[in-house]
Coordinates of C-alpha atoms in Angstrom, one line a residue:
X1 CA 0.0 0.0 0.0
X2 CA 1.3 3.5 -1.0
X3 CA 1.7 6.2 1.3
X4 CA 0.9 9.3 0.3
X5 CA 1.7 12.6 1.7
X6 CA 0.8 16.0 1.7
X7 CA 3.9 18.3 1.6
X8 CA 4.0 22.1 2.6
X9 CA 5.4 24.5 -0.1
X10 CA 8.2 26.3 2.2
X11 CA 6.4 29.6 0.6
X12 CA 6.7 32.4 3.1
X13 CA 3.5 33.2 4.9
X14 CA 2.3 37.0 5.2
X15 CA -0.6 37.0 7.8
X16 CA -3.2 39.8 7.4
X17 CA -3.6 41.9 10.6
X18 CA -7.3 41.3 10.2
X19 CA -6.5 37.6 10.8
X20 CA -4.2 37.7 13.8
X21 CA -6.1 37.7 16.9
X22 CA -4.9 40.9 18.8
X23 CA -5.3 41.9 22.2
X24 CA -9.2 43.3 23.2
X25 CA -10.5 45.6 26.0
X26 CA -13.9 43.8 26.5
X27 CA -14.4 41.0 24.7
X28 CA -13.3 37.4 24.4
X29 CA -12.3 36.1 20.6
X30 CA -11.4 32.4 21.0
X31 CA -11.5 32.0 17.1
X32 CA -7.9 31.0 16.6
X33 CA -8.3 27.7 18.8
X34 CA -11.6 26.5 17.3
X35 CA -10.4 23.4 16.9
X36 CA -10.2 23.3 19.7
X37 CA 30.2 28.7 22.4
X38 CA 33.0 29.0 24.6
X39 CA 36.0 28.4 22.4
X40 CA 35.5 26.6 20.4
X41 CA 36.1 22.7 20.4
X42 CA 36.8 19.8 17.5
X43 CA 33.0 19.3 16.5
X44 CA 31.9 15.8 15.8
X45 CA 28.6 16.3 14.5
X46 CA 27.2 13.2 12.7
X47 CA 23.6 12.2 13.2
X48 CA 22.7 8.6 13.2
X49 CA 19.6 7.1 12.3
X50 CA 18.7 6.6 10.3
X51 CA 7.2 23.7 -6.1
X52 CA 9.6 26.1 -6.7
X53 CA 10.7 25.3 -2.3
X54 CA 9.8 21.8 -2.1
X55 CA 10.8 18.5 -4.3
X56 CA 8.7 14.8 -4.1
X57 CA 10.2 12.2 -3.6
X58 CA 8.5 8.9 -4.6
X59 CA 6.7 7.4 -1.9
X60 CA 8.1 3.7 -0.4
X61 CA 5.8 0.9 -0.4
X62 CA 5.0 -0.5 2.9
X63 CA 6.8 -4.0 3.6
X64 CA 4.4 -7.2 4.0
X65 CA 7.0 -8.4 6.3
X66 CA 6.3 -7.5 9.9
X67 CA 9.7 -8.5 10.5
X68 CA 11.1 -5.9 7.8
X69 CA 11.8 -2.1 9.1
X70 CA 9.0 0.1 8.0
X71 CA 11.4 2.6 6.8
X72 CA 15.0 3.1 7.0
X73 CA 17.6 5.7 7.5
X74 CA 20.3 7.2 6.0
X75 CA 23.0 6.0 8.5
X76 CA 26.4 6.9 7.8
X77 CA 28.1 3.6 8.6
X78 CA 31.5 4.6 7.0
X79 CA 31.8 7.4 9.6
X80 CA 30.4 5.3 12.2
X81 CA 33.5 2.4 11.3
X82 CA 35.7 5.8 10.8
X83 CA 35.0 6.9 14.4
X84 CA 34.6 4.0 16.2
X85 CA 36.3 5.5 19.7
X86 CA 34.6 8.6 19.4
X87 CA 31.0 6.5 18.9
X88 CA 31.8 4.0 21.6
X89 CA 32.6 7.2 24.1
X90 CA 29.3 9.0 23.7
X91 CA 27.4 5.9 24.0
X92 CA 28.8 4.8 27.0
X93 CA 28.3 8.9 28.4
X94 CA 24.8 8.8 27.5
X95 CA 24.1 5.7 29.0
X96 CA 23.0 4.2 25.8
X97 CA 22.2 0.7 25.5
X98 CA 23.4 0.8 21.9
X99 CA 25.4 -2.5 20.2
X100 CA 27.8 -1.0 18.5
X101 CA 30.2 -4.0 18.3
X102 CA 26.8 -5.5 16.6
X103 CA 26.8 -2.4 14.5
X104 CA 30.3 -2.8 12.9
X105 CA 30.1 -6.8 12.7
X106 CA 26.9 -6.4 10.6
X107 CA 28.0 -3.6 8.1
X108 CA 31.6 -5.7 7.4
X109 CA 29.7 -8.4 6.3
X110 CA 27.4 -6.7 4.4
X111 CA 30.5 -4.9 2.5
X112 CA 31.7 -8.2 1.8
X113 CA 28.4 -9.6 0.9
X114 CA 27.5 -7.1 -1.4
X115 CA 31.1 -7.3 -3.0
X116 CA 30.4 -10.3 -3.7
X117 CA 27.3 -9.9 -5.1
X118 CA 28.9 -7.1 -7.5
X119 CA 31.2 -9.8 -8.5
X120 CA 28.7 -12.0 -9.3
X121 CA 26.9 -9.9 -11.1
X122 CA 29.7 -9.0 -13.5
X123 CA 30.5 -12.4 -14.3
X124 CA 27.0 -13.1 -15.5
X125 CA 26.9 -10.0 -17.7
X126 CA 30.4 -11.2 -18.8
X127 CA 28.8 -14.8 -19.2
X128 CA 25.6 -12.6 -21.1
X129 CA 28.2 -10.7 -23.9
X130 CA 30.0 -13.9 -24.6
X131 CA 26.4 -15.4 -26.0
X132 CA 26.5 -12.7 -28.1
X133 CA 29.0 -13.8 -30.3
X134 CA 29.2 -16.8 -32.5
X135 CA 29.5 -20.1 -30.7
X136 CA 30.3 -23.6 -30.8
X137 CA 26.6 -25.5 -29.5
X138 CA 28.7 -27.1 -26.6
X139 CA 30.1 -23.4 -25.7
X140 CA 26.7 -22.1 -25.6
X141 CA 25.0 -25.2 -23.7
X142 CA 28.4 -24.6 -20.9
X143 CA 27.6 -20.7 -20.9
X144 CA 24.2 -21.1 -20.6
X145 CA 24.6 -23.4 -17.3
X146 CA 27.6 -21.0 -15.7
X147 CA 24.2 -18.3 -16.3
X148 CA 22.0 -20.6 -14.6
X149 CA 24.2 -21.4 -11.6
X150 CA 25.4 -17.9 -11.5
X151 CA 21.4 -16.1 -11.8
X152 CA 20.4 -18.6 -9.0
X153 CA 23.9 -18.0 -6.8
X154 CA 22.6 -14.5 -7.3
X155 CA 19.0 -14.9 -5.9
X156 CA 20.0 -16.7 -2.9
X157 CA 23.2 -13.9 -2.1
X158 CA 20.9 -10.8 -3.1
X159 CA 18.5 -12.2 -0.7
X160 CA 20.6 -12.7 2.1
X161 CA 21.8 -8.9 1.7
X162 CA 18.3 -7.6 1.8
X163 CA 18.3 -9.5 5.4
X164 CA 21.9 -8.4 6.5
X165 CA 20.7 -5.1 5.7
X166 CA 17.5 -4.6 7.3
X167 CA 18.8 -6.3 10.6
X168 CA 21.4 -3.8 10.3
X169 CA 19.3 -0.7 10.3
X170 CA 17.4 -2.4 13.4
X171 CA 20.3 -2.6 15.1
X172 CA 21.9 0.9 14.1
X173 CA 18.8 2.7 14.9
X174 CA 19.4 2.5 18.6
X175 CA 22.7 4.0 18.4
X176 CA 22.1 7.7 19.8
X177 CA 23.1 11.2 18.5
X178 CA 26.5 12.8 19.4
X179 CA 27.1 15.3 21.6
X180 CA 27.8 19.0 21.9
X181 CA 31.3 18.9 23.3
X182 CA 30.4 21.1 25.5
X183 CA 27.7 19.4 27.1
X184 CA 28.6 18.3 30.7
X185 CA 28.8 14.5 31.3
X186 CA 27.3 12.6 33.6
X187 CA 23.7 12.3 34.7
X188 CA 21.0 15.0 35.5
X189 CA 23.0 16.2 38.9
X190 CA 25.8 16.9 36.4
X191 CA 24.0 19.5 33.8
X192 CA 25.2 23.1 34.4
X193 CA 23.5 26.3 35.0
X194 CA 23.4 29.0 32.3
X195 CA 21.5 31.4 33.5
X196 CA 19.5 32.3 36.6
X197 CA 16.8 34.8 36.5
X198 CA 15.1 36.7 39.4
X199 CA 15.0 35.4 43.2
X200 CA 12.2 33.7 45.0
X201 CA 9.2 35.9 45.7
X202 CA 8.8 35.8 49.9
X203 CA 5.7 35.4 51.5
X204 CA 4.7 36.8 54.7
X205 CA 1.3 34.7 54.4
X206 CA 1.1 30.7 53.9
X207 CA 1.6 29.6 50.5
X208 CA -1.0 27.2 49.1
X209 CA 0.0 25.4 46.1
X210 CA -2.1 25.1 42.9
X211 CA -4.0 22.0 43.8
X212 CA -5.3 24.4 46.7
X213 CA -5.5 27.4 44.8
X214 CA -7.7 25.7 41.8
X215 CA -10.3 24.3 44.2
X216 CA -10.7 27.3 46.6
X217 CA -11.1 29.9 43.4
X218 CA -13.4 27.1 41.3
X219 CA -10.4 26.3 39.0
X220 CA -9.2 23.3 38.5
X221 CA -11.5 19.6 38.6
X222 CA -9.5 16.9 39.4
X223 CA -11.7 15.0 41.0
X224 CA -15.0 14.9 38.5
X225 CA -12.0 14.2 35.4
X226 CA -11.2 11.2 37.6
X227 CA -14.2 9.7 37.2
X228 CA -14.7 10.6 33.4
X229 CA -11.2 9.8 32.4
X230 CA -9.0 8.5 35.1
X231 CA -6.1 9.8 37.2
X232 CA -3.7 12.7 35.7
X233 CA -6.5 14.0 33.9
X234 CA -8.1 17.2 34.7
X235 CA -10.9 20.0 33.9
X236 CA -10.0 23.8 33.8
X237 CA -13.0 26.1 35.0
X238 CA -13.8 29.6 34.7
X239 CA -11.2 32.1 34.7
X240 CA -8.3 29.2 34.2
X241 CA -10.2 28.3 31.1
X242 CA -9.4 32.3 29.7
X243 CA -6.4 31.7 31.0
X244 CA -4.9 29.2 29.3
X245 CA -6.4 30.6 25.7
X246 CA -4.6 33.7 27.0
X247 CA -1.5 32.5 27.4
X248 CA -1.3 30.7 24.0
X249 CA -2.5 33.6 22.4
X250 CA 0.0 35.5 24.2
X251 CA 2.8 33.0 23.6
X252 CA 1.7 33.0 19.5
X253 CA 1.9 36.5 19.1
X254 CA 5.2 37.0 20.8
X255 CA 6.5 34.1 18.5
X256 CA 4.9 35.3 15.7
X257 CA 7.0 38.6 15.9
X258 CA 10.0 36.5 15.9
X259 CA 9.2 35.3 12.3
X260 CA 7.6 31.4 13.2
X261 CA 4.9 30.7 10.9
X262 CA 1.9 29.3 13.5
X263 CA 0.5 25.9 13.1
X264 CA -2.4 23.4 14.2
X265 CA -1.6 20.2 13.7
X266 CA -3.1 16.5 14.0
X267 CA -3.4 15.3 17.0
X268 CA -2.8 10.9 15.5
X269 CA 0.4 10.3 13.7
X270 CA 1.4 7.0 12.3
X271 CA 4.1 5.1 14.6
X272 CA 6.6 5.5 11.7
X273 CA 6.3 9.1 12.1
X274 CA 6.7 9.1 15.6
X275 CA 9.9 6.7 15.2
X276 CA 12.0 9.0 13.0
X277 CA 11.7 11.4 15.2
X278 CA 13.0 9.3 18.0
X279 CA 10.4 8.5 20.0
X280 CA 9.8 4.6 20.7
X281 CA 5.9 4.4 21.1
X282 CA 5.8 0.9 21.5
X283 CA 8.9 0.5 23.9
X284 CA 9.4 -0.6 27.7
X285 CA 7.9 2.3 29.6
X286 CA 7.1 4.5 26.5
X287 CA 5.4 7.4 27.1
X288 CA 3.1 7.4 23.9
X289 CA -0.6 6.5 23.4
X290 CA -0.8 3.5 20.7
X291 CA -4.5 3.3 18.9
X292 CA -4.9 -0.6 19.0
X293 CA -5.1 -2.4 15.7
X294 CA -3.8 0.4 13.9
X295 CA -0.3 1.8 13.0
X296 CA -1.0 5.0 14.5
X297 CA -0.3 7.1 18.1
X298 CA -1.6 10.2 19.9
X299 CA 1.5 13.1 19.9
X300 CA 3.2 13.5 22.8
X301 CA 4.2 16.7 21.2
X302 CA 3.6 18.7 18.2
X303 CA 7.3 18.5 17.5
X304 CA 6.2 15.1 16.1
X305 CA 3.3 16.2 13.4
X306 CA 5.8 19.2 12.5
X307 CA 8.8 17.6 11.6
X308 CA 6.6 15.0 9.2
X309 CA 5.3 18.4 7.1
X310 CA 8.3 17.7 4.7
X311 CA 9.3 14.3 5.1
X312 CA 10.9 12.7 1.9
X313 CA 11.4 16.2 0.8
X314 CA 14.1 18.1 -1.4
X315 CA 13.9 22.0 -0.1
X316 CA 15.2 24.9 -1.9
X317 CA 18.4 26.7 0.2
X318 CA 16.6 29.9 -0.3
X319 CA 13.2 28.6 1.7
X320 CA 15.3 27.8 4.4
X321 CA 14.8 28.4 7.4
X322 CA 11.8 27.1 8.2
X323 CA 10.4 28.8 11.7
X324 CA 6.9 27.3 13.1
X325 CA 5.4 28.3 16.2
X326 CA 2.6 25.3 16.7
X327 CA -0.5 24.5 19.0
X328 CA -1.4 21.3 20.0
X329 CA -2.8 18.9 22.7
X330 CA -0.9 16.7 23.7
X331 CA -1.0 12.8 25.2
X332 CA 1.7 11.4 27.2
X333 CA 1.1 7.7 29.7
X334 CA 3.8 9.1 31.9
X335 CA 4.6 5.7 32.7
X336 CA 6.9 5.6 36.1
X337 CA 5.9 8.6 37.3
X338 CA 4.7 8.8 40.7
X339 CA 5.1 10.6 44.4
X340 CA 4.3 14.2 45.5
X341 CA 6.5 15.7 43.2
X342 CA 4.5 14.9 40.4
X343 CA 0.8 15.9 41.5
X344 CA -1.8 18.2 40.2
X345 CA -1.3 19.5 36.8
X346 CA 2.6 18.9 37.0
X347 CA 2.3 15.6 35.3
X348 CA -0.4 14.6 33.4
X349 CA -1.8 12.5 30.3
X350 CA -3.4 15.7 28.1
X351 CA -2.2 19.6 28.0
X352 CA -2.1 21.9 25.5
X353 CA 1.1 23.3 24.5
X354 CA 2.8 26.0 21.9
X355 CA 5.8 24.5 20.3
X356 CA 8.6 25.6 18.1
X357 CA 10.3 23.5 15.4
X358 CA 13.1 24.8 13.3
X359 CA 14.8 23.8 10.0
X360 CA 17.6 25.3 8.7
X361 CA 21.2 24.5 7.4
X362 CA 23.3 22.3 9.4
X363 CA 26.0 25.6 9.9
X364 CA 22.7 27.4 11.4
X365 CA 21.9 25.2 14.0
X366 CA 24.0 26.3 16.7
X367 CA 22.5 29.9 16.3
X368 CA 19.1 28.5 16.2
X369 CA 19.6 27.2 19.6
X370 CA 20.5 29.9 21.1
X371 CA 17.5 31.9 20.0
X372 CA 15.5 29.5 20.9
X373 CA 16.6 29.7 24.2
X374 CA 16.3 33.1 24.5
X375 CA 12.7 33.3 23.2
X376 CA 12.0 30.8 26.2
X377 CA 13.9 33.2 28.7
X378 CA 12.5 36.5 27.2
X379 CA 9.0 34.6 27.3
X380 CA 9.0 33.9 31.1
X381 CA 10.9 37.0 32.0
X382 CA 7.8 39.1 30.7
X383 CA 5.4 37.0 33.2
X384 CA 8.3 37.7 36.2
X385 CA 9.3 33.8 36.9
X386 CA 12.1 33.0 38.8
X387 CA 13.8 30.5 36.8
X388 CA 17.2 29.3 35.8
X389 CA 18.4 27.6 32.4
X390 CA 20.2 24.4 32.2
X391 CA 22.3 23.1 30.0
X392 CA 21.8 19.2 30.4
X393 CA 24.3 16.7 31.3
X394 CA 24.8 13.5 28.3
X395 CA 22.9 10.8 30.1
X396 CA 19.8 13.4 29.9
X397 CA 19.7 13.5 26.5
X398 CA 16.9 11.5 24.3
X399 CA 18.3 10.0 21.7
X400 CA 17.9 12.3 19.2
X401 CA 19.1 15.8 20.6
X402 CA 23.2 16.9 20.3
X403 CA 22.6 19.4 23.4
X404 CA 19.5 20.4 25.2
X405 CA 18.7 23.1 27.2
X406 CA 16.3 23.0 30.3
X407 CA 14.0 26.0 31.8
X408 CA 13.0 25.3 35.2
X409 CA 11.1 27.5 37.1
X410 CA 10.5 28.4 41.1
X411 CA 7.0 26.6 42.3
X412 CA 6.8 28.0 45.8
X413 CA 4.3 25.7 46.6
X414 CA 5.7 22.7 45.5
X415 CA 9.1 23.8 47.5
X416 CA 11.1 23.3 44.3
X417 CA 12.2 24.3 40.7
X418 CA 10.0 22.2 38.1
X419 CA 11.1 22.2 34.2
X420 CA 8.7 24.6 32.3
X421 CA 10.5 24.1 29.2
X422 CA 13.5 22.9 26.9
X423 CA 14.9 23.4 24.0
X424 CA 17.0 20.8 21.7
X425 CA 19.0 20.5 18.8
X426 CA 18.8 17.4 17.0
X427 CA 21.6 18.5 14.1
X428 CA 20.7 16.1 10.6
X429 CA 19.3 12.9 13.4
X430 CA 16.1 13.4 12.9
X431 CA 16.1 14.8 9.0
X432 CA 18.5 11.1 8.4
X433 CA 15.2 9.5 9.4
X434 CA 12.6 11.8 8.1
X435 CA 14.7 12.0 4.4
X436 CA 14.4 15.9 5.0
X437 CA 17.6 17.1 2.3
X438 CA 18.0 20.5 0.6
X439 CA 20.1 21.6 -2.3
X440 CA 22.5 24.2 -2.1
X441 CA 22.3 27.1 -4.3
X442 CA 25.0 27.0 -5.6
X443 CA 25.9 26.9 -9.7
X444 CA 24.9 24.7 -11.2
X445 CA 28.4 22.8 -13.0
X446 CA 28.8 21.7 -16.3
X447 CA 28.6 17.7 -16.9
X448 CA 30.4 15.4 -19.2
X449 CA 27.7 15.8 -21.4
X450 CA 27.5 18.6 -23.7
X451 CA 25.1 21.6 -22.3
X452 CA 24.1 19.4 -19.1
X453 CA 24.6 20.5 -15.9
X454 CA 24.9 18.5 -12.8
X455 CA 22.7 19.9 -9.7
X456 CA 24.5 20.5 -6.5
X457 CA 24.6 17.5 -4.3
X458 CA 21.7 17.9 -1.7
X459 CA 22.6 17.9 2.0
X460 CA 20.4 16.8 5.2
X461 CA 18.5 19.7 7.0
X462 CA 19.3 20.2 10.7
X463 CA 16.3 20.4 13.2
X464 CA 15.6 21.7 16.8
X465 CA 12.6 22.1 19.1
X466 CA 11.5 24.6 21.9
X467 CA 8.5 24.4 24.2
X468 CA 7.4 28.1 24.2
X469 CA 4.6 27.3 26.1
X470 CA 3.3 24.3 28.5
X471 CA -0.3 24.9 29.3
X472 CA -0.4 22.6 33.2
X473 CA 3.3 23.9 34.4
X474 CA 2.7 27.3 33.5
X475 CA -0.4 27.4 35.2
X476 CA 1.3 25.8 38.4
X477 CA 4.0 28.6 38.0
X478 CA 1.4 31.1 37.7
X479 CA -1.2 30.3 40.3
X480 CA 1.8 29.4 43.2
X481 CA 3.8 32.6 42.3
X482 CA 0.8 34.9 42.2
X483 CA -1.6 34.3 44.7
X484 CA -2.1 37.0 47.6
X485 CA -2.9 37.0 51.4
X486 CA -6.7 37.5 50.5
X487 CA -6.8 33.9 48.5
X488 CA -6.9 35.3 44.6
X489 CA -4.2 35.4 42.0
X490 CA -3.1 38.2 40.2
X491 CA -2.9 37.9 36.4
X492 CA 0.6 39.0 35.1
X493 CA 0.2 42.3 32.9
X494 CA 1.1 40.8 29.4
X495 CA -1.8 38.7 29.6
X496 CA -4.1 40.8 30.7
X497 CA -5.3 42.1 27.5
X498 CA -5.9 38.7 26.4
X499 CA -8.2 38.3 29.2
X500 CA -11.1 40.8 28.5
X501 CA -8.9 42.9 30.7
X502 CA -8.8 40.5 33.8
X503 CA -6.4 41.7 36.2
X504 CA -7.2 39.0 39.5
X505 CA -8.7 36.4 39.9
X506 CA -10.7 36.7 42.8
X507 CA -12.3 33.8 45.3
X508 CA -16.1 33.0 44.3
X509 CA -19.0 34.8 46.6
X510 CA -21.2 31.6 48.3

């Protein structure tokens, strides 16, 4: 069965004022979510995995073979072979359980296989010219037989390459991306501070934390959401239902001056999707919702939907980058998690969030980060958090990210800092698997061929993600940081205009 896919044109976007939900005095529009380095150091970047802007590619057939990989990715096993140490090193830091002994045993014998199957092939189209000529009948009956044996020798060899291959790529797939020399090593007690903003608010009252606040001011429903749904789940109520379209409105617009085309996405992707971009939803402890009897999964982030817009794509240098700001819900089984220090809205199985996903050319990416980073930090400045910025240690890195940056922010009534936000770069691991490649515009140079010329060669994309906004831990954040002597919460002044003009949030008259 064909898959087919719809592709974006990487057009730039011009948004008509009239369209862009602005900030009101009196009234509530909810229209737009109907739908609801140091110095620097040796770089070894190498990601493993696998219209006029945008270039099909022929879609693959899906395999009959359950046994088969759905898809596979453009691993650079030469460089893996080339680097060996270097691989082994980083694997063992991010406490990957990665084969790569399996790795390099697999691909030799696949060179040699498919040698020899090169050197079979040649002698059979040897063994085909010689039948051209004129023969004697015995010749021809011995040359026909050599072309039996060597066609069947063939079969059996080109099928056992097909297998070496694809239990190659199973194998490989696991192997993680490098890492930012830079990036501290160790586990999470190891990642280093970048960047600490403001001090703790103090209190001259008793702090209530958010599960408190949301009940006492008619909030939050975690108890009525139990009963519908199950545990982690949750209704908002009243003002924390303006609030949340607030702060994604907020969080868009802000964005939106930034240059990041918005988004809505879908909400089901198909597990393949959700596999090249490094997520295993089907894994020990994963934290993704599979649809039974189907090939698709609920998104555990919009990251997921956006970095399948131009899968199996050629882009145009020129359209590059690529800047979306997107909204989404979100579905995560949070499998593990447990105690105080995940309760209330800190960790549960549906939010709504405002992610950022960025394409761009691999010698971008570093500079990408770092704006990223600062649209976070300028973000949660303007609502006056107390937060500091990470920058996480190697055994804290999924899979697919070369260095990752952490937000957490002060939750007085939790006692603690809880992460509000991160912000990844994935370099070419996640484009490998997605096939995203663009072509550099460079001149075109003249072929062999009289008045052809040869296209540049294309190269793989790099990618990186940013949560801008986390629906549950900003309201935490909000509510806990906020809240006065009297019992209500004070609405930070950037949102208030997306409120109707709500400035507090005051306790309900019985």
């Amino acid at each position: 069965m064909s898959l087919h896919k719809l592709r974006l044109a990487a057009v730039p976007i011009t948004f008509s004022s009239r369209l862009f939900l602005k900030p009101f005095p009196n009234t509530l529009t909810l229209g737009l979510f109907s739908r609801h380095l140091q110095p620097h150091k040796p770089l070894l970047v190498r990601a493993f995995s696998a219209s006029a802007a945008v270039q099909d590619i022929p879609a693959t057939q899906a395999s009959d073979s359950s046994a088969r990989p759905q898809w596979k990715a453009a691993i650079d096993f030469k460089w893996i072979r080339d680097n060996k140490e270097a691989v082994e090193i980083n694997i063992k830091n991010r406490n990957s359980n990665a084969n790569l002994e399996s790795v390099l045993e697999l691909y030799e014998n696949m060179v040699n296989l498919q040698k020899e199957v090169e050197r079979l092939r040649e002698e059979r189209n040897n063994v085909a010219k010689k039948m051209k000529g004129k023969l004697e009948p015995s010749e021809r009956d011995r040359l026909v037989e050599e072309g039996k044996n060597l066609k069947e020798s063939l079969v059996t060899l080109e099928e056992d390459l097909v297998k070496l291959k694809d239990e190659l790529q199973h194998v490989a797939q696991s192997i993680p991306n490098m890492t930012h020399p830079d990036v501290p090593i160790g586990g999470e007690d190891s990642s280093a501070i970048r960047k600490e903003v403001g001090s703790p608010r103090e209190f001259s009252f008793p702090i209530k934390d958010h599960l408190q606040l949301g009940k006492e001011l008619d909030l939050i429903d975690f108890d009525s959401a139990a009963e519908v749904s199950g545990s982690k789940f949750f209704y908002l109520k009243n003002e924390a239902v303006l609030l949340e379209m607030a702060l994604l409105n907020w969080t868009l617009s802000q964005v939106m001056k930034k240059g990041f085309t918005p988004l809505t996405t879908p909400e089901i992707v198909r597990s393949s999707i959700v596999e090249k971009c490094g997520f295993q939803p089907r894994g020990d402890n994963t934290q993704v919702y599979s649809i039974d009897g189907t090939d698709q999964c609920l998104i555990g982030t919009a990251e997921i939907p956006v970095g399948g817009i131009h899968m199996d794509s050629i882009l145009l240098e020129s359209a590059l980058p690529l800047k979306y700001i997107a909204f989404s819900h979100c579905f995560r089984t949070e499998a593990g998690a447990a105690g105080a220090a995940t309760k209330g809205l800190y960790r549960v199985h549906q939010f709504s969030k405002a992610e950022m996903f960025v394409i761009c050319r691999p010698e971008d990416s570093e500079s990408f980060h770092q704006e990223l980073i600062q649209i976070e930090e300028d973000l949660f400045t303007s609502l006056g958090l107390h937060f500091k910025t990470l920058d996480m240690a190697t055994a804290d890195l999924g899979a697919p990210a070369y260095r990752k940056f952490d937000v957490e922010a002060w939750m007085p009534g939790l006692g603690r800092f809880g992460e509000i936000s991160s912000a990844s770069n994935c370099t070419d691991y996640q484009s490998r698997r997605l096939g995203i490649r663009y072509r550099p515009s460079e001149p075109p140079q003249t072929g062999p061929k009289k008045g052809k010329a040869n296209l540049p060669a294309t190269k793989f994309v790099h990618t990186l993600n940013a949560t801008a906004c986390a629906i549950p831990r900003m309201m935490v954040c909000l509510l806990e940081n906020c809240q006065q002597e009297d019992g209500s919460v004070v609405i930070p002044e950037p949102l208030r205009p997306f409120m109707g003009g709500i400035e507090l949030i005051k306790p309900k008259l019985k």
